[in-house]
């Protein structure tokens, strides 16, 4: 098992308890050539052959004669059903992409509001059977929100920014690859978890994606995804009109300039000629050196609306990223004081100024995909603007697929957070679903970054995060552990020992990672310069990104209060602002996010900050050691290939967690001069310090901070 089929293996179920007789054929109601209903029928055929060793014929299009559907699987749209059978079925209300699944009658009904919904229903049915669940069900399922997209940060040269699963499946050498088989496989995976859109290129976008050759290539990508109901969109470079492309070169990219408006209108029309169902655009502007409207003293909303207006006649959506910040003015050595403030600062005054087909895509926290962040206050600030939450499946700051970190529990801390807007219950998940502020659009986008590796993401266990993302984007209220267990049964079968071990490891993995990396809201103490991997607490201060710990000999933490600090706490609605303003009401796990305190400050738990650091790092690394032994208990219960590859990763994680533990505890031990009450820090019996090594065939290299490699103070 290479992992290529992920959770869609359709492995045989040993003792199926099928309560009805097996279906005799599949009737595809919709005749669209190569459309989602066609794919649904093909999948049903493939799935039942794999799961039950039962071969079915597909009949399509059907000319129905009453009575001949007994023991068929009927799959198609509600409208086509009504057409065929001369009357609408009596089922609950469905919205776009929703479906009805009924296995209680003689025929199995899988009916979608649209073709995509029918495909989703077919996958739900198959994923139920694949888990050995043959119970009778009759239910309707509707998505929480219309936007359930993934983002890929693929560059045209085939590299992937923050991708850890190999090269791009879309691009190579500046253009679209010839063989799109993996794209089709990816579409299948995405459809099976309800994803309906994808941005295929990096947010740090290259204008040459718009060349005629590449538009044709995008057309081929869109043709490949279309049967799976996945609509393709692209990320744009704001300065494209000045990039000397075939559409005419302008000397400005000012969003209010009539020539610029015409330029984008033409480009958009050209794209829609080749991709009539293009999902839309994603734009990162005025952030990390990217061009944007502010260059011309225009607002972010004016910049966003330029694209939204061009897309509007075609039904496209503009996703505009809230990740806007100016790092520094290095020449003047003026560093931003607190990057957490940036999003609300930049969007102040712009609520309600965005076009109706524009959606502001907001990272879950105010900084950048850290191991723990409070919910971005922008979710509560924008009330007359549609919003979506941005998550990261690729584990940029979270171990880069070398560490097992199951992410849905982290995402839930934000989705389930109550912003108390207008003193009223305002869960982030209800805001992004559009329910709380009555917005027509909304949803989620996740940076996924799969690559050509057979495991897609670089490691087998990390696929639970992609699966979990899809399930949560469909139903934000679903439970991370339930999702996980479905994924385990689908990926590894239903052996109870396998289920128990992977559940246990995965559910303790994010808390463990937080423990051995950065606690109490201090952020993930990785190298901040570029790699975002491995411990480097020193780089977390005196950098130009406003991402600081403010650690000195006595104190640590960012004071983000209104009374003394950067004022960030005041960006929340009043009840939440008051909670974070005060140390006594700030939860321990965000203490250092909001407050600058002595290392000896006592937590609600009774520990001091510094002793908590020590204890947590030891506890986290201890937990990571158990992943290896828990996994070893599964030898023979998981196929050899995936067993060995996963063991390799977990062994690495166990070792790296110790590197993390020692580097961080030594660093804060040295800086604070406060001893560990259990006298562990600095006493690492098996550790070999750099100064006691003799090198053969290696060259010395300066490690920063030295604590990661050396015990010399
Ligand atoms: C940061 C990544 C960087 C991205 C940026 C973004 O380090 O590679 O370009 O976010 O989201 O987390 O735009």
XYZ file of C-alpha atoms and ligand atoms in Angstrom:
726
model
C 0.000 0.000 0.000
C 1.706 3.173 -1.159
C -0.890 5.550 0.236
C -1.940 6.811 -3.178
C -5.590 5.846 -2.603
C -5.613 7.517 0.805
C -9.044 6.919 2.379
C -10.597 5.734 -0.901
C -9.158 2.221 -0.874
C -12.474 0.349 -1.000
C -10.781 -2.526 0.770
C -12.858 -5.697 1.171
C -15.009 -5.811 4.279
C -14.605 -9.243 5.778
C -18.019 -9.921 7.279
C -20.540 -7.546 5.779
C -23.844 -7.498 7.607
C -25.830 -6.306 4.655
C -29.416 -5.939 5.796
C -30.920 -5.908 2.336
C -30.283 -7.962 -0.731
C -27.396 -6.607 -2.743
C -28.326 -4.029 -5.361
C -28.618 -5.379 -8.869
C -27.576 -2.360 -10.920
C -26.794 1.336 -10.808
C -29.070 3.751 -12.586
C -27.450 7.078 -13.408
C -30.275 9.551 -13.899
C -28.371 12.436 -15.469
C -27.048 12.061 -18.950
C -24.306 14.741 -18.790
C -21.274 13.239 -20.465
C -18.459 12.858 -17.987
C -20.315 14.874 -15.348
C -20.347 14.249 -11.575
C -23.293 11.835 -11.827
C -21.375 9.775 -14.341
C -18.405 9.734 -11.964
C -20.738 8.821 -9.092
C -21.910 5.765 -11.002
C -18.347 4.756 -11.826
C -17.325 5.146 -8.172
C -20.296 3.127 -6.964
C -19.366 0.390 -9.355
C -15.733 0.443 -8.285
C -16.563 0.732 -4.596
C -19.016 -2.150 -4.437
C -16.641 -4.333 -6.419
C -13.850 -3.559 -3.948
C -15.801 -3.587 -0.694
C -18.247 -6.424 -1.398
C -16.749 -8.142 -4.399
C -20.045 -7.412 -6.108
C -20.053 -6.339 -9.736
C -22.827 -4.087 -10.953
C -23.705 -2.724 -14.337
C -24.390 0.952 -14.820
C -27.423 1.980 -16.803
C -27.389 5.497 -18.211
C -29.248 7.452 -19.299
C -32.292 5.630 -18.108
C -35.663 5.388 -19.733
C -37.618 4.450 -16.693
C -40.464 1.990 -16.644
C -42.310 1.975 -13.305
C -41.384 -1.039 -11.295
C -38.014 -1.745 -12.787
C -35.911 -0.017 -10.168
C -36.340 -2.630 -7.475
C -32.969 -3.162 -5.880
C -31.249 -0.568 -8.045
C -29.028 2.215 -6.821
C -30.576 5.401 -8.180
C -28.153 8.281 -8.434
C -28.762 11.725 -9.875
C -30.208 15.139 -9.223
C -33.556 15.704 -7.570
C -34.730 17.512 -10.702
C -33.799 14.632 -12.962
C -35.474 12.213 -10.577
C -38.675 14.246 -10.798
C -38.337 14.287 -14.558
C -37.820 10.590 -14.804
C -40.427 9.487 -12.294
C -42.945 12.208 -12.943
C -42.837 13.707 -9.461
C -40.451 15.116 -6.881
C -39.408 12.817 -4.038
C -40.670 13.676 -0.555
C -37.405 14.675 1.041
C -36.113 17.484 3.286
C -34.990 20.756 1.710
C -31.621 20.619 0.000
C -29.300 23.535 -0.799
C -26.554 23.650 -3.436
C -24.293 20.606 -3.148
C -26.594 18.958 -0.586
C -27.840 15.383 -1.007
C -30.412 12.857 0.129
C -29.325 9.306 0.929
C -31.968 6.664 1.526
C -31.143 2.981 1.879
C -34.406 1.985 3.542
C -36.476 1.290 0.438
C -36.154 -1.411 -2.161
C -34.095 0.938 -4.334
C -31.263 2.952 -2.816
C -31.748 6.663 -3.500
C -28.784 9.003 -3.799
C -30.166 12.333 -4.899
C -28.309 15.605 -5.100
C -29.581 19.157 -5.293
C -27.123 19.410 -8.175
C -24.887 16.838 -9.854
C -22.117 17.579 -7.409
C -24.455 16.816 -4.522
C -25.281 13.430 -6.068
C -21.566 12.630 -6.267
C -21.126 13.629 -2.604
C -24.008 11.374 -1.654
C -22.466 8.463 -3.548
C -19.184 8.943 -1.703
C -20.974 9.132 1.647
C -22.708 5.865 0.911
C -19.464 4.183 -0.137
C -17.473 5.542 2.806
C -20.120 4.161 5.114
C -19.982 0.697 3.539
C -16.178 0.793 3.452
C -16.244 1.095 7.246
C -18.362 -2.024 7.480
C -21.468 -0.033 8.281
C -24.441 -1.529 6.447
C -27.191 -0.043 8.561
C -30.262 1.479 6.961
C -30.164 5.253 6.769
C -32.360 7.975 5.360
C -31.047 11.478 5.769
C -30.420 14.747 3.992
C -27.058 16.467 4.320
C -26.392 20.090 3.425
C -23.065 21.908 3.652
C -22.587 24.627 6.266
C -21.251 27.047 3.678
C -20.859 27.392 -0.097
C -17.077 27.942 -0.149
C -15.107 24.789 0.660
C -11.868 25.330 -1.150
C -8.292 24.240 -0.992
C -5.304 26.365 -1.886
C -2.116 25.020 -3.382
C 1.020 27.138 -3.134
C 2.491 25.651 -6.326
C 4.991 27.659 -8.335
C 5.162 27.439 -12.097
C 8.654 25.922 -11.931
C 7.163 22.907 -10.126
C 8.350 23.741 -6.625
C 5.766 24.206 -3.867
C 6.110 26.885 -1.219
C 5.728 25.137 2.152
C 5.043 21.820 0.410
C 6.516 18.642 1.894
C 5.113 15.992 -0.441
C 7.300 16.384 -3.494
C 6.987 18.468 -6.642
C 3.857 20.037 -8.073
C 1.241 17.828 -9.707
C 0.224 20.852 -11.822
C 3.286 22.710 -13.047
C 6.792 22.156 -14.310
C 9.269 24.422 -16.087
C 6.960 27.421 -16.171
C 3.976 25.617 -17.611
C 1.261 23.029 -16.964
C 2.386 19.372 -16.949
C 1.273 17.103 -19.792
C 0.100 14.169 -17.761
C -2.759 15.170 -15.472
C -3.491 11.745 -13.968
C -2.554 12.855 -10.496
C -4.799 15.897 -10.873
C -7.697 13.602 -11.620
C -6.835 11.460 -8.581
C -6.661 14.596 -6.456
C -10.086 15.672 -7.740
C -11.463 12.321 -6.638
C -10.055 12.714 -3.128
C -11.356 16.265 -2.859
C -14.840 15.379 -4.090
C -15.072 12.535 -1.596
C -14.824 15.078 1.253
C -17.034 17.750 -0.279
C -14.389 20.189 -1.546
C -15.750 22.216 -4.464
C -12.962 24.647 -5.382
C -9.207 24.839 -5.701
C -6.694 27.618 -6.230
C -3.904 25.866 -8.089
C -1.004 28.315 -7.806
C 0.939 30.095 -5.085
C -0.514 33.193 -3.412
C 2.875 34.730 -4.106
C 1.735 34.660 -7.690
C 3.582 34.864 -10.942
C 1.962 36.942 -13.695
C 3.133 34.557 -16.396
C 0.380 32.164 -15.342
C -1.801 34.395 -17.533
C 0.138 33.695 -20.747
C -1.973 32.111 -23.529
C -0.087 28.843 -23.198
C -0.786 28.699 -19.476
C -4.442 29.703 -19.878
C -4.746 26.682 -22.154
C -3.000 24.596 -19.479
C -5.390 25.892 -16.821
C -8.194 24.872 -19.145
C -6.863 21.330 -19.178
C -6.594 21.321 -15.374
C -10.185 22.575 -15.112
C -11.369 19.925 -17.599
C -9.713 17.299 -15.405
C -11.305 18.501 -12.186
C -14.745 19.234 -13.662
C -16.133 15.671 -13.507
C -15.435 15.763 -9.772
C -17.271 19.030 -9.269
C -14.070 20.823 -8.268
C -13.935 24.301 -9.799
C -10.557 25.809 -10.535
C -9.447 29.298 -9.583
C -6.109 31.061 -9.652
C -4.042 33.378 -7.472
C -3.144 36.664 -9.124
C -0.238 39.013 -8.950
C -1.643 42.504 -8.453
C 0.991 44.080 -10.694
C 0.316 41.795 -13.694
C -0.668 44.683 -16.032
C 2.932 45.900 -15.858
C 4.453 42.456 -16.366
C 4.789 42.690 -20.136
C 2.290 40.002 -21.044
C 0.641 39.587 -24.437
C -2.454 41.501 -23.299
C -0.574 44.809 -23.537
C 1.849 46.277 -21.117
C 0.724 49.144 -18.913
C 2.865 51.506 -16.916
C 0.557 51.314 -13.899
C -1.456 48.769 -11.927
C -3.533 51.398 -10.119
C -6.894 49.667 -9.506
C -8.863 52.823 -10.375
C -7.089 53.495 -13.657
C -9.515 52.836 -16.587
C -6.810 51.065 -18.610
C -6.073 48.763 -15.697
C -9.774 47.985 -15.305
C -10.080 47.184 -19.018
C -6.925 45.087 -18.871
C -8.287 42.902 -16.059
C -11.705 42.682 -17.671
C -10.123 41.373 -20.879
C -7.917 38.895 -19.070
C -10.875 37.649 -17.045
C -13.032 37.271 -20.158
C -10.225 35.347 -21.854
C -9.957 32.986 -18.901
C -13.705 32.372 -18.839
C -13.699 31.561 -22.532
C -11.471 28.610 -21.782
C -12.811 27.864 -18.278
C -16.497 28.859 -18.264
C -17.015 27.625 -14.706
C -13.870 29.159 -13.215
C -14.287 29.475 -9.433
C -12.630 32.875 -9.206
C -9.462 34.530 -7.990
C -7.391 34.641 -4.831
C -5.398 37.787 -4.171
C -2.605 38.478 -1.701
C -1.890 42.176 -1.838
C 0.420 44.542 0.030
C 1.823 41.776 2.133
C 5.333 40.455 2.460
C 6.573 42.453 -0.495
C 3.634 41.662 -2.803
C 2.233 44.595 -4.810
C -1.207 45.953 -4.012
C -3.553 48.932 -4.117
C -1.882 50.742 -1.230
C 1.033 51.488 -3.571
C -1.391 53.930 -5.271
C -3.024 55.120 -2.067
C -6.105 53.078 -2.848
C -7.828 51.017 -0.190
C -7.733 47.242 0.008
C -11.443 47.236 -0.844
C -10.834 49.255 -4.003
C -8.137 46.760 -4.919
C -10.380 43.781 -4.231
C -13.344 45.200 -6.125
C -11.275 45.596 -9.280
C -11.192 41.801 -9.528
C -14.628 41.185 -8.059
C -16.181 43.420 -10.722
C -14.345 41.641 -13.522
C -15.536 38.277 -12.177
C -19.103 39.303 -11.419
C -20.652 38.813 -14.906
C -19.214 35.296 -14.971
C -20.411 34.314 -11.497
C -16.870 34.111 -10.096
C -15.814 34.803 -6.525
C -12.935 36.953 -5.366
C -11.142 35.678 -2.289
C -9.161 38.556 -0.830
C -6.644 37.659 1.815
C -6.659 39.385 5.175
C -3.030 38.380 5.650
C -1.831 41.907 4.976
C 1.090 43.347 6.818
C 4.132 45.422 6.202
C 7.033 43.810 7.903
C 9.490 46.620 8.162
C 10.966 49.556 6.715
C 14.459 48.122 6.919
C 16.144 51.252 5.620
C 14.798 53.260 8.460
C 15.097 50.309 10.805
C 11.541 50.810 11.894
C 10.015 47.508 12.801
C 6.320 46.983 13.194
C 5.460 46.844 16.812
C 2.872 44.085 16.794
C 1.950 42.168 13.708
C -1.137 40.769 15.430
C -2.711 44.216 15.036
C -2.186 44.338 11.296
C -5.335 42.715 9.906
C -7.873 44.827 11.804
C -5.706 47.923 11.323
C -5.566 47.450 7.569
C -9.285 46.667 7.250
C -10.471 49.454 9.536
C -13.157 51.487 7.809
C -13.564 48.972 4.995
C -16.417 46.843 6.326
C -19.273 46.942 3.838
C -17.052 48.396 1.119
C -16.378 45.060 -0.597
C -18.390 43.886 -3.614
C -21.014 41.218 -2.925
C -18.972 38.524 -4.681
C -15.839 39.306 -2.633
C -14.924 37.256 0.414
C -12.197 38.162 2.882
C -10.126 35.051 3.603
C -8.838 35.263 7.182
C -6.139 33.055 8.732
C -7.486 31.471 11.913
C -5.202 33.489 14.150
C -3.854 37.014 13.896
C -0.233 35.989 13.305
C 0.471 32.992 11.119
C -0.626 29.381 11.629
C 0.980 29.073 15.063
C 0.514 26.111 17.398
C -1.861 28.192 19.489
C -3.434 31.520 18.641
C -6.552 33.337 19.739
C -9.166 33.671 16.984
C -8.479 36.538 14.607
C -10.501 39.565 15.792
C -11.207 40.386 12.143
C -13.921 37.693 12.159
C -15.932 39.923 14.478
C -14.924 43.211 12.915
C -16.280 42.455 9.421
C -20.063 42.253 9.703
C -21.170 43.564 6.324
C -18.536 41.665 4.395
C -18.443 37.931 3.649
C -15.586 36.059 5.264
C -13.937 32.644 5.129
C -11.491 31.018 7.519
C -8.047 30.044 6.216
C -6.500 26.899 7.701
C -3.261 25.129 6.899
C -3.213 21.380 6.257
C 0.438 21.496 5.279
C 2.273 21.604 8.607
C 4.458 24.629 7.975
C 5.132 25.564 11.608
C 3.852 22.299 12.971
C 6.508 19.751 12.118
C 6.288 19.734 8.320
C 4.841 16.209 8.115
C 7.896 14.874 10.000
C 5.806 15.131 13.161
C 2.395 13.614 13.699
C 0.138 16.537 14.596
C -3.592 15.984 14.117
C -4.903 19.480 13.505
C -8.733 19.515 13.726
C -8.671 19.948 17.538
C -6.525 23.075 17.039
C -8.879 24.412 14.333
C -11.847 23.796 16.599
C -10.428 26.131 19.255
C -11.012 28.928 16.750
C -14.161 27.667 14.991
C -15.931 27.172 18.322
C -14.737 30.446 19.851
C -17.477 32.863 20.849
C -16.690 36.449 19.813
C -19.684 37.870 21.718
C -20.383 40.471 19.021
C -23.099 42.792 20.340
C -23.117 40.693 23.527
C -24.684 37.906 21.493
C -23.451 34.410 20.850
C -21.148 34.728 17.825
C -19.215 31.548 17.165
C -16.527 31.948 14.530
C -18.010 28.964 12.695
C -21.384 30.708 12.475
C -19.721 33.893 11.282
C -17.794 32.249 8.436
C -20.815 30.148 7.494
C -22.581 33.472 6.913
C -25.255 32.687 9.537
C -24.296 35.114 12.258
C -24.215 38.281 10.147
C -26.525 37.107 7.369
C -23.940 36.998 4.648
C -24.632 35.324 1.297
C -21.145 33.843 0.970
C -18.612 32.318 3.310
C -16.790 29.161 4.214
C -13.268 27.860 4.444
C -10.039 27.535 2.513
C -7.107 25.356 3.505
C -3.561 25.493 2.257
C -2.915 21.861 1.417
C 0.148 21.594 -0.846
C -0.048 17.968 -1.890
C 2.720 16.889 -4.246
C 3.752 14.022 -6.491
C 4.753 11.811 -3.558
C 2.563 8.687 -3.356
C 1.531 9.701 0.138
C 0.361 13.082 -1.258
C 1.456 15.123 1.755
C 4.734 13.357 2.562
C 3.510 11.077 5.326
C 0.616 8.655 5.686
C -0.679 9.913 9.013
C -0.810 13.554 7.913
C -3.650 12.692 5.508
C -6.039 12.702 8.454
C -5.654 16.484 8.339
C -6.824 16.752 4.729
C -9.707 14.379 5.379
C -10.555 16.240 8.592
C -10.495 19.578 6.823
C -13.062 18.455 4.269
C -15.337 17.021 6.927
C -15.158 20.181 9.042
C -15.684 22.493 6.070
C -18.884 20.559 5.338
C -20.045 20.576 8.943
C -18.127 22.910 11.230
C -19.765 21.406 14.297
C -18.530 17.871 13.725
C -16.347 16.192 16.287
C -12.602 15.831 15.510
C -12.356 12.420 17.164
C -15.332 11.013 15.216
C -13.814 12.318 12.004
C -10.481 10.795 12.907
C -11.953 7.386 13.581
C -13.768 7.326 10.261
C -10.472 8.194 8.601
C -8.614 5.442 10.470
C -11.131 2.764 9.520
C -11.046 3.875 5.899
C -7.268 4.125 5.755
C -6.175 1.187 7.892
C -9.254 -1.021 8.329
C -11.309 -1.657 11.422
C -9.006 -3.707 13.652
C -9.852 -2.360 17.137
C -6.177 -2.272 18.168
C -5.296 -0.127 15.158
C -8.254 2.134 15.821
C -7.344 2.558 19.489
C -3.642 3.226 18.940
C -3.974 5.731 16.095
C -6.825 7.507 17.881
C -4.762 7.806 21.007
C -1.620 8.981 19.234
C -3.434 11.454 17.019
C -5.595 12.960 19.748
C -2.566 13.540 21.980
C -0.349 14.779 19.143
C -1.262 18.468 18.979
C -1.097 18.908 22.784
C 2.268 17.101 22.750
C 3.605 19.275 19.940
C 2.483 22.397 21.764
C 4.165 21.116 24.897
C 7.571 20.493 23.366
C 7.573 23.555 21.077
C 5.975 26.684 22.515
C 3.650 26.883 25.506
C 1.322 29.376 27.143
C 0.657 31.213 23.884
C 4.329 32.089 23.285
C 3.893 30.683 19.728
C 5.791 27.906 18.026
C 9.403 28.698 18.857
C 10.727 27.614 15.464
C 13.309 29.293 13.412
C 11.428 32.343 12.194
C 13.736 33.362 9.389
C 12.539 31.058 6.704
C 12.471 27.340 7.407
C 9.926 27.426 10.249
C 11.264 24.065 11.373
C 13.217 23.103 14.453
C 13.784 25.068 17.658
C 15.165 28.581 17.499
C 13.734 30.743 20.294
C 16.420 33.368 19.757
C 15.084 34.228 16.327
C 11.762 35.091 17.921
C 13.041 38.468 19.044
C 14.728 41.258 17.150
C 13.306 40.108 13.836
C 11.507 42.412 11.440
C 8.242 40.479 11.432
C 6.715 41.742 14.643
C 6.574 38.176 15.909
C 8.294 38.496 19.234
C 8.505 36.793 22.614
C 10.085 39.784 24.384
C 12.087 37.457 26.596
C 14.781 38.918 28.850
C 16.430 37.754 32.063
C 13.391 38.331 34.243
C 10.337 38.472 32.003
C 8.662 37.043 28.931
C 5.576 37.524 26.737
C 3.985 40.186 24.540
C 1.937 42.769 26.393
C -1.002 43.163 24.058
C -3.297 44.875 26.519
C -4.909 48.219 25.873
C -3.746 49.655 29.182
C -0.017 48.939 28.851
C 0.658 47.092 25.663
C 0.117 47.098 21.933
C -3.650 47.427 22.235
C -4.412 44.217 20.360
C -6.772 42.920 23.072
C -8.956 45.942 22.343
C -9.648 44.739 18.790
C -12.170 42.199 20.118
C -15.791 42.871 21.052
C -15.918 44.236 24.598
C -16.587 41.049 26.540
C -13.718 39.197 24.894
C -11.472 42.258 25.101
C -12.103 42.491 28.859
C -11.269 38.801 29.312
C -7.892 39.130 27.582
C -7.064 42.511 29.116
C -6.856 40.932 32.517
C -4.244 38.372 33.557
C -6.633 36.722 35.949
C -9.225 36.021 33.241
C -6.805 35.155 30.447
C -6.581 31.382 29.996
C -3.141 29.965 30.843
C -2.679 28.701 27.307
C -2.721 32.292 25.984
C -1.075 34.056 28.917
C 2.135 34.967 27.092
C 0.240 35.944 23.977
C -1.462 38.752 25.866
C 0.789 39.550 28.817
C 4.397 40.274 29.676
C 5.119 38.620 33.015
C 7.910 37.445 35.292
C 9.126 33.897 34.822
C 7.930 33.396 38.370
C 4.360 34.484 37.593
C 1.921 31.917 38.924
C -0.507 30.293 36.519
C -4.070 29.259 37.314
C -2.662 25.755 37.446
C -0.440 26.804 40.407
C 2.831 26.319 38.514
C 5.146 29.200 37.697
C 5.617 30.141 34.057
C 9.188 28.840 33.955
C 8.440 25.593 35.738
C 5.509 25.067 33.375
C 7.911 25.491 30.451
C 10.190 22.822 31.886
C 7.403 20.420 32.792
C 5.528 20.823 29.532
C 8.605 20.236 27.401
C 9.402 17.045 29.267
C 5.800 15.875 29.164
C 5.504 16.594 25.436
C 8.703 14.778 24.530
C 7.681 11.851 26.766
C 4.386 11.577 24.890
C 6.198 11.586 21.547
C 8.315 8.617 22.708
C 5.119 6.644 23.277
C 4.081 7.133 19.641
C 6.898 4.796 18.619
C 5.927 2.066 21.065
C 2.225 2.422 20.326
C 2.942 2.100 16.628
C 5.245 -0.875 17.152
C 2.285 -2.601 18.763
C 0.623 -2.525 15.341
C 3.271 -4.551 13.558
C 1.505 -7.162 11.434
C -1.797 -5.286 11.757
C -0.829 -2.609 9.268
C 0.675 -3.536 5.876
C 4.457 -3.566 5.874
C 4.995 -0.605 3.574
C 2.926 1.863 5.537
C 4.028 0.327 8.835
C 7.715 0.889 8.094
C 7.348 4.326 6.557
C 5.293 5.522 9.497
C 7.670 3.982 12.022
C 10.517 5.896 10.393
C 8.624 9.196 10.766
C 7.573 8.544 14.351
C 11.104 7.580 15.335
C 12.328 10.833 13.866
C 9.641 12.742 15.767
C 10.589 11.053 19.033
C 14.203 12.148 18.571
C 13.350 15.616 17.350
C 10.995 16.180 20.275
C 14.009 15.667 22.553
C 16.027 18.152 20.515
C 13.139 20.581 20.949
C 12.821 19.870 24.658
C 16.487 20.373 25.384
C 16.976 23.403 23.179
C 14.019 25.267 24.647
C 14.492 24.322 28.276
C 18.242 25.057 28.132
C 17.580 28.378 26.454
C 15.131 29.593 29.093
C 17.179 28.075 31.878
C 20.180 30.070 30.723
C 18.304 33.286 30.167
C 16.316 33.178 33.422
C 18.890 31.521 35.671
C 16.010 29.713 37.403
C 16.561 26.048 38.205
C 14.172 23.288 37.258
C 12.588 22.054 40.477
C 13.127 18.507 39.234
C 16.716 19.197 38.219
C 16.304 17.756 34.716
C 17.223 20.781 32.633
C 20.885 20.741 31.677
C 21.201 17.120 32.849
C 20.667 15.043 29.783
C 22.331 11.726 30.421
C 22.383 10.450 26.828
C 22.910 13.681 25.041
C 26.174 14.156 23.134
C 27.124 17.819 23.073
C 28.722 19.265 19.968
C 31.952 20.137 21.812
C 32.554 16.521 22.715
C 32.198 15.205 19.190
C 35.013 14.362 16.813
C 34.115 14.993 13.227
C 35.007 12.775 10.339
C 33.837 13.900 6.949
C 31.842 16.795 8.396
C 32.617 20.466 8.690
C 31.803 22.530 11.771
C 28.801 24.811 11.379
C 27.562 27.545 13.686
C 24.299 26.474 15.234
C 21.969 29.170 16.451
C 20.932 29.128 19.180
C 23.935 27.229 20.499
C 21.676 25.514 23.079
C 20.364 23.258 20.320
C 23.768 21.625 20.006
C 25.916 22.573 22.930
C 25.863 22.738 26.683
C 28.535 25.443 26.977
C 27.031 28.540 28.497
C 3.550 32.379 5.660
C 4.455 31.542 4.819
C 4.741 32.139 3.479
C 3.435 32.533 2.816
C 2.645 33.425 3.730
C 1.242 33.681 3.234
O 5.658 31.393 5.516
O 5.447 31.184 2.740
O 3.666 33.165 1.616
O 2.454 32.838 4.973
O 0.338 33.060 3.766
O 3.061 31.529 6.651
O 1.038 34.486 2.344
